[in-house]
Amino acid sequence: MSFPWAKHYEPKQPLMRWLDEKLPLPRLVYNAVGAGYPVPRNLNYFWNFGVLAGLALAVQIITGVTLAMHYAANAGVAFSSVESIMRDVNAGWFLRYAHANGASMFLLVVYIHIGRGLYYGSYKAPREMVWLLGVVIFLLMMATAFMGYVLPWGQMSFWGAQVITGFFSAIPVVGETIRVWLLGGFAPDNAALNRFFSLHYLLPFVIAGVIILHIWALHIPGSNNPTGVDVKGEQDTVPFHPYYTAKDGVGVGVFMLVFAALIFFSPNLLGHPDNYIEANPLSTPAHIVPEWYFLPFYAILKSFTADFILPAKLWGVLAMFGSILLLFFLPWLDSSPVRSANYRPKYRLFLGVLLLDVLVLGYVGGAEANARNVILGQIASAYYFAHFLIILPWVARSERPRPLPNSITEAVLAKHGGTSLAHSAVTA
Amino acid sequence: MATVDDMVPPGEDPAPYHEHVDDPRRRDFINIAAVSFAGVGAVAIVLPLINQMNPSADVLAASTTEVDVSKIASGQAIKTSFRKQPLFVRNLTPKEIAEANAVDVGSLRDPQTLAERTKPGKENWLITLGVCTHLGCVPLGAGEGENKGPFGGYFCPCHGSAYDTAARIRQGPAPKNLVVPDYNFTSDTTVLVG
């Protein structure tokens, strides 16, 4: 694990030496996020987002555990217990707004983190396992976010649960039985609310466990970098601490500014007013929309309007899950040996188009289902799949990449007008 | 993998104690049998853990509903609740019945006649769940003045599924007709659903 020039943990205090012999926990931390982990010297601010995602998870767990001290997972009182958190519990409004907006911040930084991986080819060998575990974390996050959104038991909570568990009834023959089993009833009710609360409390700790595997798998080859070129020697790296702990600190500051702006100035910006109406099983809101972070997937679900061998509903559900499961195959769909899009002009262009495409899907997901939007959604959904299944393999074969630098150090020095190691030693 | 019963040094003839070594040995058999038994036990424990998620007795007990239909005039509909799901009870007008019967059944996505969806002699009573078969929204059309959609039955506002006067799917993403639950008329004006 890690590079041969990594610094070794040498505790100086007798107490720390005693601890290191009995339980080498400080040694583990030192090697994972301390001076014992050598990292490429050229990382840019996009490399902040892994740490920021970890921070967002910690925020969610702390605010979530405290909210659970006041929340009652019973369909009769859930809605009023949330209102009592907002009005009566000391600082309850702050905890709830931090938790609700914290979910948006978590998904936001994770989407940027995934985008970073796509742009700089972090999913490619030797980091495939890091990518696969990341997709698992993403799926767990989506399940956790969905179940958390049901807990306030407002109109959007209830009808979101109705629609999402309705996906399972698309499965031929056994679908309805599975749906009833998942809900513990024939429609979302007390049984469903209770089990969603139980799982919503459990899954973040499962996510934390998979994050440990994700970091473990990352530390075997070491971090990728903006050139995508492998680390060749000690001159290409700096220790994680203090160099990247400091750089991550800047990102944490910016994250907190955005987070605080949401909580204190616009706490309901990303929510839906309908969720402040208590759940009513006999009345559907005029416009059911999921939270912003699910909109592109919701657009793919809505794009199937006609039966073709299988019912349209089943196609929609398959395509929606398929759009995420596709990411598991990404390391093998893109066969280009060059990682960074900085040296792949065609790939970079198509990645930009994909970003636009996902934004269009997000728009369609939240918009009314009129004829124009349905067509727009169908084209954008088709392009999403075409990007991964057709364009990517074709680009990998036909593209002529720009010349790669011989090493990370050479790339860094060329950027700063230097030519030799001696020069870098002077400027450093 | 030296174990206590591997007393014979490697390469030496095990003859003095065992005339021949069975494969699998007695010990392997006991090992497999014990682990298999533990596996059967584990599966037996998993079953109640899965089954606890099925609807509980109180949910199932609330699974019949009695509806008094004497106050529903021709052309009117009511929304009530069956198994915590909306239930539409609609008194069809002769014109609506004629419209439903005029449709070529073969052309439908989920082919059913009005007679198959109602009780004999009670063809004007259309009783269905108010749950869109697409993703479970409550369709409009049962309440006074609600949009009945292009086919005069029900219209789901979520994704635009339109149902006709027999609550059959005619347009939009829903795959099936609105579900007709099990029910029977216990008297001329009372329906027991479930």
Coordinates of C-alpha atoms in Angstrom, one line a residue, chain A residues 159 162-163 167 180-182 184-187 189 195 281-282 284 288 298 301-302 307 313, chain B residues 50 53-55 59-60 79-80 83-86 109 133-138 158-159 175:
Chain A
W159 CA -47.2 10.7 -2.9
Q162 CA -46.7 6.0 -3.5
V163 CA -45.0 6.6 -6.8
F167 CA -42.0 1.2 -9.5
V180 CA -47.4 -4.8 -0.6
W181 CA -44.5 -6.6 1.2
L182 CA -42.3 -3.4 1.0
G184 CA -46.6 -3.6 4.8
G185 CA -50.0 -2.6 3.6
F186 CA -51.9 -1.8 0.4
A187 CA -50.9 1.9 0.4
D189 CA -49.3 4.0 5.9
R195 CA -39.8 0.8 8.4
P281 CA -54.3 9.4 0.8
L282 CA -57.5 10.6 -1.0
T284 CA -53.0 13.7 -5.2
I288 CA -45.8 15.4 -8.1
Y298 CA -37.5 11.0 -13.0
L301 CA -38.8 7.3 -16.1
K302 CA -41.4 9.6 -17.6
D307 CA -45.8 -0.2 -25.0
K313 CA -44.3 1.5 -17.3
Chain B
I50 CA -39.0 -11.5 5.9
M53 CA -42.8 -7.0 6.6
N54 CA -46.0 -8.3 5.1
P55 CA -49.3 -6.5 6.1
V59 CA -54.1 -3.9 8.4
L60 CA -55.7 -7.0 7.0
K79 CA -64.9 8.7 -3.2
T80 CA -64.5 6.5 -0.2
R83 CA -57.8 -0.7 2.5
K84 CA -56.5 2.9 3.0
Q85 CA -56.8 3.4 -0.8
P86 CA -59.4 5.6 -2.5
R109 CA -54.9 -2.0 -24.2
T133 CA -52.3 1.9 -12.6
H134 CA -49.3 3.9 -13.7
L135 CA -47.7 5.1 -10.5
G136 CA -50.6 5.2 -8.1
C137 CA -51.9 8.8 -8.2
V138 CA -55.6 9.4 -7.5
C158 CA -49.7 13.1 -12.8
H159 CA -48.8 11.7 -16.2
P175 CA -50.7 -0.2 -18.5

